[in-house]
Short mmCIF file of C-alpha atoms and ligand atoms in Angstrom, two decimals:
data_model
loop_
_atom_site.label_atom_id
_atom_site.label_comp_id
_atom_site.label_asym_id
_atom_site.label_seq_id
_atom_site.Cartn_x
_atom_site.Cartn_y
_atom_site.Cartn_z
CA MET A 71 -102.01 -31.90 -23.29
CA ALA A 72 -99.95 -34.24 -21.16
CA ASP A 73 -97.35 -34.71 -23.87
CA ARG A 74 -96.51 -31.02 -24.28
CA PRO A 75 -92.79 -30.52 -23.71
CA ARG A 76 -92.22 -28.70 -20.45
CA TRP A 77 -89.86 -25.81 -19.93
CA PHE A 78 -88.72 -24.59 -16.54
CA GLN A 79 -86.58 -21.49 -16.20
CA THR A 80 -85.57 -19.14 -13.43
CA THR A 81 -83.86 -15.82 -12.95
CA ALA A 82 -81.55 -15.09 -10.03
CA ILE A 83 -83.50 -13.97 -7.01
CA ASP A 84 -82.76 -10.41 -5.91
CA TYR A 85 -81.71 -8.80 -2.64
CA PRO A 86 -84.45 -6.40 -1.67
CA ASN A 87 -82.18 -3.92 0.15
CA SER A 88 -82.71 -1.48 -2.70
CA ARG A 89 -85.11 -1.13 -5.61
CA PRO A 90 -84.30 -2.82 -8.94
CA HIS A 91 -82.21 -0.83 -11.45
CA ILE A 92 -81.89 -1.28 -15.19
CA GLY A 93 -79.15 -3.89 -14.75
CA THR A 94 -81.46 -6.04 -12.64
CA ALA A 95 -84.17 -5.57 -15.24
CA PHE A 96 -81.86 -6.61 -18.10
CA GLU A 97 -81.75 -10.16 -16.75
CA LYS A 98 -85.52 -10.36 -16.33
CA VAL A 99 -86.19 -9.06 -19.84
CA GLY A 100 -83.72 -11.52 -21.38
CA ALA A 101 -85.28 -14.40 -19.47
CA ASP A 102 -88.75 -13.23 -20.40
CA VAL A 103 -87.98 -13.44 -24.12
CA GLN A 104 -87.07 -17.08 -23.64
CA ALA A 105 -90.20 -17.87 -21.62
CA ARG A 106 -92.45 -16.18 -24.17
CA TYR A 107 -90.70 -17.89 -27.08
CA ARG A 108 -91.03 -21.32 -25.44
CA ARG A 109 -94.74 -20.73 -24.78
CA MET A 110 -95.23 -19.76 -28.44
CA GLU A 111 -93.50 -22.97 -29.44
CA GLY A 112 -96.03 -24.98 -27.45
CA CYS A 113 -94.10 -25.70 -24.25
CA ASP A 114 -95.73 -25.94 -20.85
CA VAL A 115 -93.64 -23.17 -19.29
CA CYS A 116 -92.92 -22.40 -15.67
CA PHE A 117 -90.93 -19.17 -15.15
CA LEU A 118 -89.77 -18.58 -11.60
CA MET A 119 -88.48 -15.37 -10.04
CA GLY A 120 -88.24 -14.09 -6.49
CA ASN A 121 -86.54 -12.13 -3.75
CA ASP A 122 -83.70 -13.28 -1.53
CA GLU A 123 -84.74 -11.99 1.87
CA ASN A 124 -83.00 -13.91 4.59
CA THR A 125 -79.86 -11.79 4.65
CA VAL A 126 -78.48 -9.82 7.54
CA LYS A 127 -78.42 -6.75 5.28
CA VAL A 128 -82.15 -6.93 4.78
CA SER A 129 -82.89 -7.12 8.49
CA LYS A 130 -80.46 -4.24 9.10
CA ARG A 131 -82.08 -2.14 6.40
CA ALA A 132 -85.50 -2.80 7.91
CA ALA A 133 -84.18 -1.82 11.36
CA GLU A 134 -82.74 1.44 9.95
CA LEU A 135 -86.18 2.27 8.62
CA GLY A 136 -87.80 1.27 11.91
CA GLN A 137 -89.76 -1.46 10.16
CA ASP A 138 -90.51 -5.05 10.98
CA PRO A 139 -88.29 -7.12 8.61
CA GLN A 140 -91.20 -9.16 7.31
CA ALA A 141 -93.28 -6.08 6.56
CA TYR A 142 -90.23 -4.54 4.89
CA CYS A 143 -89.67 -7.63 2.70
CA ASP A 144 -93.32 -7.84 1.71
CA ASP A 145 -93.37 -4.19 0.73
CA MET A 146 -90.16 -4.51 -1.29
CA ALA A 147 -91.53 -7.61 -3.02
CA ARG A 148 -94.59 -5.59 -3.96
CA GLN A 149 -92.34 -2.84 -5.39
CA PHE A 150 -90.23 -5.33 -7.35
CA ARG A 151 -93.28 -6.99 -8.80
CA GLU A 152 -94.70 -3.62 -9.78
CA VAL A 153 -91.61 -3.02 -11.93
CA TRP A 154 -91.66 -6.55 -13.39
CA ASP A 155 -95.34 -6.21 -14.22
CA ALA A 156 -94.74 -2.83 -15.86
CA LEU A 157 -92.07 -4.49 -18.01
CA ASP A 158 -94.44 -7.32 -18.96
CA ILE A 159 -92.22 -9.95 -17.39
CA SER A 160 -94.36 -13.06 -17.68
CA TYR A 161 -93.26 -14.93 -14.56
CA ASP A 162 -95.47 -17.71 -13.23
CA VAL A 163 -94.04 -18.00 -9.73
CA PHE A 164 -92.60 -15.30 -7.46
CA ILE A 165 -90.89 -16.67 -4.37
CA GLN A 166 -90.13 -14.74 -1.21
CA THR A 167 -87.61 -16.66 0.85
CA SER A 168 -88.91 -15.21 4.13
CA HIS A 169 -92.25 -16.92 3.65
CA GLU A 170 -93.02 -19.94 5.78
CA ARG A 171 -93.56 -22.42 2.96
CA HIS A 172 -90.10 -21.84 1.54
CA LYS A 173 -88.60 -22.14 5.02
CA GLN A 174 -90.30 -25.47 5.70
CA CYS A 175 -89.26 -26.97 2.37
CA CYS A 176 -85.76 -25.60 2.77
CA ARG A 177 -85.44 -27.34 6.15
CA LYS A 178 -86.57 -30.62 4.62
CA PHE A 179 -83.86 -30.33 1.99
CA ILE A 180 -81.05 -29.55 4.41
CA GLN A 181 -82.17 -32.35 6.73
CA LYS A 182 -81.95 -34.75 3.81
CA VAL A 183 -78.43 -33.62 2.92
CA TYR A 184 -77.48 -33.99 6.59
CA ASP A 185 -79.02 -37.48 6.79
CA ASN A 186 -77.13 -38.44 3.63
CA GLY A 187 -73.89 -37.57 5.41
CA HIS A 188 -72.86 -34.51 3.40
CA ILE A 189 -72.96 -32.00 6.25
CA TYR A 190 -70.62 -32.07 9.24
CA LYS A 191 -69.92 -29.87 12.24
CA GLY A 192 -66.60 -28.04 12.29
CA LYS A 193 -65.00 -24.75 13.15
CA TYR A 194 -64.95 -21.62 11.08
CA GLU A 195 -61.99 -19.34 11.60
CA GLY A 196 -61.65 -15.86 10.20
CA TRP A 197 -61.42 -12.10 10.73
CA TYR A 198 -64.28 -10.77 12.81
CA CYS A 199 -65.62 -7.27 13.50
CA GLU A 200 -67.45 -6.85 16.79
CA GLY A 201 -69.26 -3.77 15.51
CA CYS A 202 -70.55 -5.44 12.36
CA GLU A 203 -71.03 -8.74 14.17
CA GLU A 204 -69.73 -10.54 11.13
CA PHE A 205 -66.69 -12.19 9.60
CA LYS A 206 -64.75 -10.31 6.94
CA SER A 207 -62.94 -12.05 4.11
CA ASP A 208 -59.15 -12.34 3.93
CA LYS A 209 -59.36 -10.02 0.94
CA GLN A 210 -61.18 -7.36 2.98
CA TYR A 211 -58.60 -7.81 5.75
CA ASP A 212 -55.73 -7.24 3.33
CA GLU A 213 -57.35 -4.34 1.52
CA ASN A 214 -58.03 -2.47 4.76
CA ASN A 215 -54.77 -3.24 6.56
CA GLY A 216 -56.52 -5.36 9.15
CA LEU A 217 -59.24 -2.80 9.90
CA CYS A 218 -62.98 -3.13 9.49
CA PRO A 219 -63.92 -1.28 6.28
CA ASN A 220 -66.95 0.19 8.06
CA HIS A 221 -65.71 0.81 11.59
CA ARG A 222 -61.97 1.31 10.97
CA THR A 223 -61.32 -0.74 14.13
CA PRO A 224 -58.94 -3.74 14.20
CA LEU A 225 -60.44 -7.04 13.11
CA THR A 226 -59.85 -9.92 15.49
CA ARG A 227 -59.14 -13.55 14.73
CA ARG A 228 -62.08 -15.59 15.81
CA SER A 229 -63.15 -19.15 15.48
CA GLU A 230 -66.60 -20.53 16.05
CA PRO A 231 -68.50 -23.74 15.52
CA CYS A 232 -70.39 -24.12 12.27
CA TYR A 233 -71.74 -26.65 9.80
CA PHE A 234 -69.89 -27.42 6.60
CA PHE A 235 -71.26 -28.82 3.37
CA LYS A 236 -68.83 -31.33 1.81
CA LEU A 237 -68.50 -29.56 -1.50
CA SER A 238 -64.97 -30.92 -1.99
CA ALA A 239 -66.36 -34.44 -2.27
CA PHE A 240 -68.19 -33.48 -5.48
CA GLN A 241 -65.27 -32.03 -7.37
CA ASP A 242 -64.66 -34.99 -9.69
CA ARG A 243 -68.35 -35.50 -10.34
CA LEU A 244 -68.72 -31.83 -11.27
CA LEU A 245 -65.84 -31.92 -13.73
CA ALA A 246 -67.27 -35.09 -15.26
CA TYR A 247 -70.68 -33.44 -15.50
CA TYR A 248 -69.28 -30.40 -17.34
CA GLU A 249 -67.49 -32.76 -19.70
CA ALA A 250 -70.56 -34.86 -20.39
CA ASN A 251 -72.84 -31.82 -20.73
CA PRO A 252 -70.93 -29.30 -22.81
CA ASP A 253 -73.90 -26.88 -22.83
CA PHE A 254 -74.39 -26.90 -19.07
CA ILE A 255 -72.52 -23.62 -18.55
CA GLN A 256 -73.23 -20.91 -21.13
CA PRO A 257 -71.67 -18.92 -22.62
CA GLU A 258 -68.52 -20.94 -23.27
CA THR A 259 -66.18 -18.35 -21.69
CA ARG A 260 -67.90 -18.72 -18.31
CA LYS A 261 -67.50 -22.47 -18.50
CA ASN A 262 -63.78 -22.22 -19.16
CA GLU A 263 -63.40 -19.93 -16.14
CA ILE A 264 -65.14 -22.36 -13.82
CA VAL A 265 -63.31 -25.43 -15.08
CA SER A 266 -59.92 -23.79 -14.72
CA LEU A 267 -60.82 -22.42 -11.28
CA ILE A 268 -61.77 -25.86 -10.03
CA LYS A 269 -58.73 -27.47 -11.59
CA THR A 270 -56.28 -24.95 -10.18
CA GLU A 271 -57.76 -24.03 -6.79
CA GLY A 272 -59.99 -27.02 -6.09
CA LEU A 273 -63.28 -26.85 -4.22
CA LYS A 274 -63.32 -26.33 -0.47
CA ASP A 275 -66.08 -27.32 1.91
CA VAL A 276 -68.55 -24.50 2.51
CA ASN A 277 -69.71 -23.11 5.82
CA ILE A 278 -73.48 -23.21 5.44
CA SER A 279 -74.52 -21.95 8.86
CA ARG A 280 -74.51 -18.68 10.80
CA ARG A 281 -74.69 -18.35 14.56
CA GLY A 282 -76.50 -15.76 16.62
CA GLU A 283 -78.77 -14.40 13.89
CA GLU A 284 -82.43 -13.83 14.60
CA TRP A 285 -83.50 -13.32 10.98
CA GLY A 286 -83.21 -16.34 8.68
CA ILE A 287 -84.05 -20.02 8.52
CA ARG A 288 -83.17 -22.23 11.50
CA VAL A 289 -80.99 -25.25 10.84
CA PRO A 290 -83.41 -28.13 11.51
CA PHE A 291 -80.94 -30.30 13.43
CA ASP A 292 -79.41 -27.46 15.49
CA SER A 293 -81.60 -24.47 16.30
CA GLU A 294 -78.64 -22.42 17.50
CA PHE A 295 -77.81 -21.83 13.83
CA THR A 296 -79.46 -20.28 10.81
CA ILE A 297 -78.85 -21.46 7.24
CA TYR A 298 -76.30 -19.49 5.22
CA VAL A 299 -78.23 -17.31 2.83
CA TRP A 300 -76.75 -18.76 -0.36
CA PHE A 301 -77.74 -22.27 0.57
CA ASP A 302 -81.28 -21.10 1.25
CA ALA A 303 -81.50 -18.80 -1.79
CA LEU A 304 -80.53 -21.50 -4.31
CA LEU A 305 -83.26 -23.70 -2.92
CA THR A 306 -85.97 -21.33 -4.19
CA TYR A 307 -85.42 -22.93 -7.57
CA ILE A 308 -86.94 -26.13 -6.24
CA THR A 309 -89.19 -24.99 -3.39
CA GLY A 310 -90.86 -22.67 -5.92
CA ILE A 311 -92.05 -25.65 -7.95
CA GLY A 312 -93.16 -27.78 -5.06
CA TYR A 313 -90.08 -29.44 -3.57
CA GLY A 314 -90.98 -30.61 -0.09
CA ASP A 315 -94.76 -30.55 -0.32
CA ASP A 316 -95.90 -30.98 -3.93
CA GLU A 317 -93.96 -33.90 -5.33
CA GLU A 318 -95.98 -34.10 -8.55
CA THR A 319 -95.32 -30.52 -9.67
CA PHE A 320 -91.70 -30.77 -8.64
CA ARG A 321 -91.16 -33.95 -10.69
CA LYS A 322 -92.95 -32.38 -13.62
CA TYR A 323 -90.63 -29.37 -13.91
CA TRP A 324 -87.32 -30.50 -12.45
CA PRO A 325 -84.55 -30.55 -13.67
CA CYS A 326 -84.47 -26.91 -14.67
CA ASP A 327 -83.97 -26.13 -18.36
CA THR A 328 -82.18 -22.82 -17.77
CA HIS A 329 -81.15 -20.78 -14.76
CA PHE A 330 -80.55 -17.20 -15.93
CA ILE A 331 -78.00 -15.49 -13.70
CA GLY A 332 -75.47 -12.67 -13.69
CA LYS A 333 -71.95 -13.73 -14.59
CA ASP A 334 -70.67 -12.81 -11.09
CA ILE A 335 -72.57 -15.66 -9.46
CA THR A 336 -71.65 -18.41 -11.91
CA ARG A 337 -69.64 -20.37 -9.37
CA PHE A 338 -72.51 -20.72 -6.89
CA HIS A 339 -74.79 -21.97 -9.63
CA THR A 340 -72.45 -24.28 -11.48
CA ALA A 341 -70.51 -25.83 -8.59
CA LEU A 342 -72.30 -25.43 -5.24
CA TRP A 343 -75.81 -25.83 -6.62
CA PRO A 344 -75.41 -29.11 -8.57
CA ALA A 345 -73.45 -30.55 -5.63
CA MET A 346 -76.21 -29.60 -3.19
CA LEU A 347 -78.78 -31.28 -5.41
CA TRP A 348 -76.73 -34.45 -5.75
CA ALA A 349 -76.21 -34.50 -2.00
CA ALA A 350 -79.99 -34.60 -1.61
CA GLY A 351 -80.38 -37.26 -4.31
CA GLU A 352 -81.73 -34.89 -6.97
CA GLU A 353 -80.61 -34.16 -10.54
CA ALA A 354 -78.47 -31.17 -11.50
CA PRO A 355 -80.05 -28.45 -13.68
CA LYS A 356 -79.62 -28.76 -17.44
CA LYS A 357 -78.21 -25.31 -18.11
CA VAL A 358 -76.92 -22.22 -16.39
CA PHE A 359 -76.79 -19.13 -18.58
CA ALA A 360 -74.62 -16.33 -17.21
CA HIS A 361 -75.52 -13.03 -18.86
CA GLY A 362 -73.40 -9.91 -19.01
CA PHE A 363 -73.76 -6.58 -17.22
CA VAL A 364 -75.22 -3.25 -18.16
CA TYR A 365 -72.95 -0.24 -17.70
CA ILE A 366 -73.92 3.39 -17.76
CA LYS A 367 -72.54 5.69 -20.38
CA ASN A 368 -71.79 8.99 -18.68
CA GLU A 369 -72.88 11.44 -21.35
CA ASP A 370 -70.82 14.32 -20.00
CA SER A 371 -67.51 12.55 -19.75
CA GLY A 372 -68.13 9.72 -22.21
CA ALA A 373 -66.91 7.30 -19.54
CA VAL A 374 -68.54 3.92 -19.15
CA GLU A 375 -69.38 3.32 -15.49
CA LYS A 376 -70.57 0.49 -13.34
CA ILE A 377 -74.10 1.05 -12.04
CA SER A 378 -73.62 2.10 -8.44
CA LYS A 379 -75.39 4.04 -5.76
CA SER A 380 -72.16 5.75 -4.76
CA LEU A 381 -71.61 7.06 -8.31
CA GLY A 382 -75.18 8.32 -8.25
CA ASN A 383 -75.86 6.90 -11.71
CA VAL A 384 -78.59 4.42 -10.84
CA ILE A 385 -81.43 4.48 -13.36
CA GLU A 386 -84.68 2.85 -12.40
CA PRO A 387 -86.60 1.00 -15.12
CA MET A 388 -89.70 3.11 -14.44
CA GLU A 389 -87.86 6.27 -15.58
CA ILE A 390 -87.66 4.78 -19.08
CA ILE A 391 -90.98 2.92 -19.05
CA ARG A 392 -92.93 6.02 -18.04
CA GLU A 393 -91.40 8.01 -20.90
CA ARG A 394 -91.40 5.47 -23.70
CA GLY A 395 -93.24 2.34 -22.61
CA ALA A 396 -92.18 -1.18 -21.71
CA ASP A 397 -91.51 -2.28 -25.28
CA ALA A 398 -89.08 0.56 -25.97
CA PHE A 399 -87.21 -0.43 -22.80
CA ARG A 400 -87.18 -4.09 -23.76
CA TYR A 401 -86.16 -3.35 -27.33
CA TYR A 402 -83.22 -1.15 -26.37
CA PHE A 403 -81.66 -3.62 -23.96
CA LEU A 404 -82.29 -6.66 -26.13
CA ARG A 405 -80.97 -4.96 -29.25
CA GLU A 406 -78.08 -2.93 -27.84
CA CYS A 407 -76.79 -5.08 -25.00
CA PRO A 408 -75.72 -8.55 -26.16
CA PHE A 409 -77.20 -10.85 -23.51
CA PRO A 410 -74.16 -13.14 -23.25
CA SER A 411 -71.72 -10.23 -22.85
CA ASP A 412 -71.91 -6.64 -21.61
CA GLY A 413 -73.80 -3.60 -22.80
CA GLU A 414 -74.23 0.09 -22.11
CA PHE A 415 -77.10 2.40 -21.49
CA GLY A 416 -77.04 6.07 -22.41
CA TRP A 417 -80.02 8.33 -23.11
CA ALA A 418 -78.57 9.58 -26.40
CA ARG A 419 -77.99 6.08 -27.70
CA PHE A 420 -81.43 5.07 -26.48
CA ALA A 421 -83.01 7.85 -28.56
CA GLU A 422 -80.93 6.88 -31.59
CA VAL A 423 -81.89 3.21 -31.53
CA TYR A 424 -85.49 4.04 -30.75
CA ASN A 425 -85.84 6.55 -33.57
CA SER A 426 -84.02 4.62 -36.23
CA GLU A 427 -85.43 1.15 -35.64
CA LEU A 428 -88.72 1.54 -33.80
CA ALA A 429 -90.06 4.91 -34.93
CA ASN A 430 -88.65 5.29 -38.46
CA ASN A 431 -88.46 1.66 -39.46
CA LEU A 432 -91.07 -0.59 -37.83
CA GLY A 433 -93.45 2.14 -36.68
CA ASN A 434 -93.34 4.02 -39.97
CA LEU A 435 -93.97 0.87 -41.98
CA LEU A 436 -97.06 0.17 -39.90
CA SER A 437 -98.37 3.74 -40.21
CA ARG A 438 -98.04 3.72 -43.98
CA LEU A 439 -99.65 0.31 -44.39
CA ILE A 440 -102.61 1.39 -42.30
CA THR A 441 -103.01 4.93 -43.55
CA ILE A 442 -102.89 4.36 -47.31
CA PRO A 443 -105.53 1.59 -47.33
CA ALA A 444 -107.68 3.59 -44.92
CA LYS A 445 -107.54 6.75 -47.02
CA ASN A 446 -107.79 5.22 -50.47
CA TYR A 447 -109.53 1.88 -50.16
CA ASN A 448 -111.93 2.47 -47.29
CA ARG A 449 -109.77 0.05 -45.29
CA VAL A 450 -110.46 -3.02 -47.46
CA LEU A 451 -108.20 -4.33 -50.22
CA ASP A 452 -110.95 -5.84 -52.40
CA GLY A 453 -110.26 -9.00 -54.29
CA THR A 454 -107.27 -10.08 -52.20
CA ALA A 455 -109.10 -13.01 -50.57
CA GLY A 456 -107.36 -16.29 -51.35
CA ARG A 457 -104.44 -14.53 -53.01
CA VAL A 458 -100.91 -15.43 -51.93
CA PRO A 459 -98.73 -12.33 -51.42
CA GLU A 460 -95.69 -11.95 -53.66
CA PRO A 461 -92.27 -11.72 -52.03
CA VAL A 462 -91.17 -8.13 -51.43
CA VAL A 463 -87.59 -8.87 -50.43
CA PRO A 464 -85.64 -10.22 -53.40
CA GLY A 465 -83.78 -13.41 -52.57
CA LEU A 466 -85.08 -13.68 -49.01
CA ASP A 467 -85.58 -17.30 -48.01
CA LEU A 468 -88.15 -17.06 -45.23
CA SER A 469 -87.63 -20.53 -43.78
CA LEU A 470 -83.93 -19.86 -43.61
CA LEU A 471 -84.51 -16.51 -41.89
CA ILE A 472 -86.89 -18.03 -39.35
CA GLY A 473 -84.42 -20.85 -38.69
CA GLU A 474 -81.66 -18.34 -38.01
CA VAL A 475 -83.81 -16.16 -35.77
CA ARG A 476 -84.94 -19.24 -33.87
CA GLU A 477 -81.36 -20.37 -33.35
CA HIS A 478 -80.37 -16.95 -32.04
CA VAL A 479 -83.33 -16.85 -29.66
CA GLU A 480 -82.61 -20.32 -28.31
CA GLY A 481 -78.95 -19.36 -27.87
CA CYS A 482 -80.01 -16.12 -26.09
CA ARG A 483 -78.28 -14.03 -28.77
CA TYR A 484 -81.26 -11.72 -28.81
CA ASN A 485 -79.42 -8.79 -30.35
CA LEU A 486 -78.58 -10.91 -33.39
CA ALA A 487 -82.15 -12.18 -33.69
CA LEU A 488 -83.45 -8.59 -33.75
CA GLN A 489 -80.76 -7.54 -36.17
CA LYS A 490 -81.93 -10.25 -38.59
CA VAL A 491 -85.56 -9.12 -38.41
CA ILE A 492 -84.60 -5.49 -38.97
CA GLN A 493 -81.96 -5.96 -41.63
CA ASP A 494 -83.33 -8.88 -43.60
CA LEU A 495 -87.03 -8.14 -43.42
CA LEU A 496 -88.11 -4.69 -42.25
CA THR A 497 -85.52 -2.46 -43.89
CA PRO A 498 -85.96 -4.13 -47.30
CA THR A 499 -89.76 -3.92 -46.95
CA ASN A 500 -89.45 -0.19 -46.36
CA GLY A 501 -87.19 -0.12 -49.40
CA TYR A 502 -89.87 -1.90 -51.44
CA LEU A 503 -92.39 0.75 -50.44
CA GLU A 504 -89.99 3.56 -51.30
CA ALA A 505 -89.27 1.97 -54.68
CA ASN A 506 -92.94 1.46 -55.51
CA ALA A 507 -94.30 4.55 -53.73
CA PRO A 508 -97.89 3.33 -53.37
CA TRP A 509 -98.83 6.81 -52.03
CA ASN A 510 -98.20 8.11 -55.58
CA LEU A 511 -99.07 4.99 -57.48
CA VAL A 512 -102.57 4.98 -56.02
CA LYS A 513 -103.36 8.16 -57.97
CA MET A 514 -102.47 6.50 -61.28
CA ASP A 515 -103.08 2.79 -60.91
CA LYS A 516 -105.19 1.79 -57.93
CA ASP A 517 -104.89 -1.94 -58.62
CA ALA A 518 -101.11 -1.82 -58.84
CA ALA A 519 -100.89 0.19 -55.61
CA LYS A 520 -103.19 -2.31 -53.92
CA ARG A 521 -100.87 -5.16 -54.87
CA VAL A 522 -97.90 -3.34 -53.39
CA LEU A 523 -99.74 -2.73 -50.13
CA PHE A 524 -101.05 -6.28 -49.96
CA ASN A 525 -97.56 -7.70 -50.46
CA ALA A 526 -95.91 -5.37 -47.97
CA VAL A 527 -98.44 -6.07 -45.20
CA GLN A 528 -97.24 -9.65 -45.20
CA SER A 529 -93.88 -8.48 -43.83
CA LEU A 530 -95.70 -6.96 -40.86
CA ARG A 531 -97.42 -10.27 -40.21
CA ILE A 532 -94.09 -12.06 -40.27
CA ALA A 533 -92.26 -9.42 -38.23
CA SER A 534 -94.95 -9.24 -35.55
CA ILE A 535 -94.77 -13.02 -35.04
CA LEU A 536 -90.98 -12.97 -34.81
CA LEU A 537 -91.03 -9.97 -32.48
CA LYS A 538 -93.74 -11.34 -30.20
CA PRO A 539 -91.34 -12.57 -27.48
CA PHE A 540 -89.36 -9.30 -27.62
CA ILE A 541 -91.96 -6.52 -27.73
CA PRO A 542 -95.17 -8.36 -26.91
CA ARG A 543 -97.54 -5.39 -26.73
CA SER A 544 -96.43 -3.69 -29.91
CA ALA A 545 -96.26 -6.97 -31.80
CA GLU A 546 -99.88 -7.61 -30.85
CA THR A 547 -100.91 -4.10 -31.88
CA ILE A 548 -99.29 -4.61 -35.28
CA TYR A 549 -100.77 -8.05 -35.85
CA THR A 550 -104.26 -7.07 -34.77
CA SER A 551 -104.24 -3.96 -36.98
CA PHE A 552 -105.18 -6.32 -39.83
CA ASN A 553 -107.63 -9.18 -40.16
CA PHE A 554 -105.05 -11.98 -40.24
CA PRO A 555 -107.11 -15.12 -39.73
CA GLN A 556 -104.98 -16.95 -37.18
CA PRO A 557 -105.70 -15.90 -33.58
CA TRP A 558 -102.77 -13.97 -32.07
CA ALA A 559 -102.61 -16.29 -29.07
CA GLU A 560 -101.91 -19.23 -31.38
CA VAL A 561 -99.16 -17.91 -33.66
CA LYS A 562 -95.86 -19.81 -33.74
CA TYR A 563 -92.52 -19.05 -35.34
CA ALA A 564 -93.29 -21.66 -38.02
CA ASP A 565 -96.26 -19.53 -39.13
CA ALA A 566 -93.80 -16.82 -40.14
CA ALA A 567 -91.95 -19.15 -42.47
CA GLU A 568 -94.25 -18.76 -45.46
CA LEU A 569 -96.27 -16.15 -47.31
CA ARG A 570 -99.90 -16.96 -46.68
CA ALA A 571 -103.19 -16.39 -48.38
CA GLN A 572 -106.14 -15.60 -46.17
CA PRO A 573 -109.82 -16.43 -46.56
CA ASP A 574 -111.11 -12.83 -46.56
CA ASP A 575 -110.02 -9.66 -48.30
CA LEU A 576 -107.22 -8.02 -46.36
CA ARG A 577 -108.63 -5.28 -44.16
CA VAL A 578 -107.30 -2.67 -41.75
CA THR A 579 -108.87 -3.25 -38.36
CA ALA A 580 -106.77 -0.74 -36.39
CA LYS A 581 -108.44 2.06 -34.44
CA LEU A 582 -108.23 5.22 -36.54
CA VAL A 583 -109.05 8.88 -36.25
CA ASP A 584 -109.72 10.54 -39.65
CA ALA A 585 -108.05 7.63 -41.47
CA LYS A 586 -104.92 8.16 -39.35
CA VAL A 587 -103.36 5.83 -36.86
CA LYS A 588 -101.67 6.96 -33.64
CA PRO A 589 -97.92 6.33 -34.08
CA LEU A 590 -96.87 3.14 -32.36
CA PHE A 591 -93.50 4.67 -31.47
CA PRO A 592 -93.72 8.47 -31.56
CA ARG A 593 -90.32 9.91 -32.51
CA ILE A 594 -88.10 11.24 -29.75
CA GLY A 595 -87.74 14.86 -30.81
ZN1 ZN B 789 -67.24 -3.33 11.45
#
């Protein structure tokens, strides 16, 4: 198995100062499709996620709740993982940055960068609030007329010693890297933003230390300071696969194939991060994919809003999962919200998409193809062993379809991949059933009806394979409702590219009550 291609991907790690909302989940679901697809294609996959815990906000939040920050972080990590597990996010590694192993490996990295001469001591000057005990940005200063946005007291000019990372020294190398690796920043629009930003504003050295904080990771060469949270957070991508204490695993998976992140943090990942790695003598990641945001459709006003606590429109993933299951959640966001750009969530639209594509299209096709054979053929389509199904969709070139779906999945255009499966395969298969009406035909010509059913079932085999990375549970339910010979764990996209005979007569193996199957996606009423 040593020659299996390896695939390493990450999502952004989350601040645990509040529970994940549907926007946070959007990223994880999109990344999960990729991980599942790569596993199907035979890759040795490592999928890393985690929580970003060494922030002042986290320790403040814990203090507000009267909790020990570590206990708070561990409990939040448990709550995050509960949501990710409920959504069937197939991560392999979950990193908490407050854990000792990460801290140790992080210190080794920063020491290396320091020893290589890319960190120097300087002075940070900026606008400071005594009450907040933190610096405010020039933008915050301007927006609040020189007052602290929280305390409404005047900000004071303050300068204090700090450590800088020589980001400016990597500017030319970064531009050359973008040039030589045109796919490094995806989608293209994000890349153009970064390139023009660097060319017009240039890169400044970054203050990577904080003074006087208790919570956080100590700078190894000066214990008066802690490491700036961004510097430490980015390092999870390597400490999570063994950097610092498991060289073999680290070398196996690094460099990263894709970092999935929100578009607002593109700069940290495409400029600071590669420069940090080079400063420590490591390779830059191969790709950073910046996905879009989910907005909330306010159904009263019709307005499209940012998800925000202050607007009171936060929707937790569990609200949807509890009602309709993980696959309905995954399907909606993957189908309705284009991963590279933005999307919207609204309950009415959710019901529409769910009913038309999951309940009435895919779900209905499955129900019919189980129920008719169960009622009329005692579940077994006799004499179909060894027979190759006839095409049910006129003019559909399966290899071409699979090639297109594959390309969309690899390009993270999940909405287009799903659209193909629905429009080119499932809708026409439903049309074939309507045209041939096997529920009537069976009364007149049992053999002819059997042929129709046998042919149509093949579309479910193909669809379930193509949908496996998207709606893993339902896809498995569909596939295992029939006696397809290939084990579900072994199916690949290539297996969907042809109509296949099978050794035994086709048989319905689904659990039934009185020849009826429980609807896979019960209609939203
Ligand atoms: Zn303040």
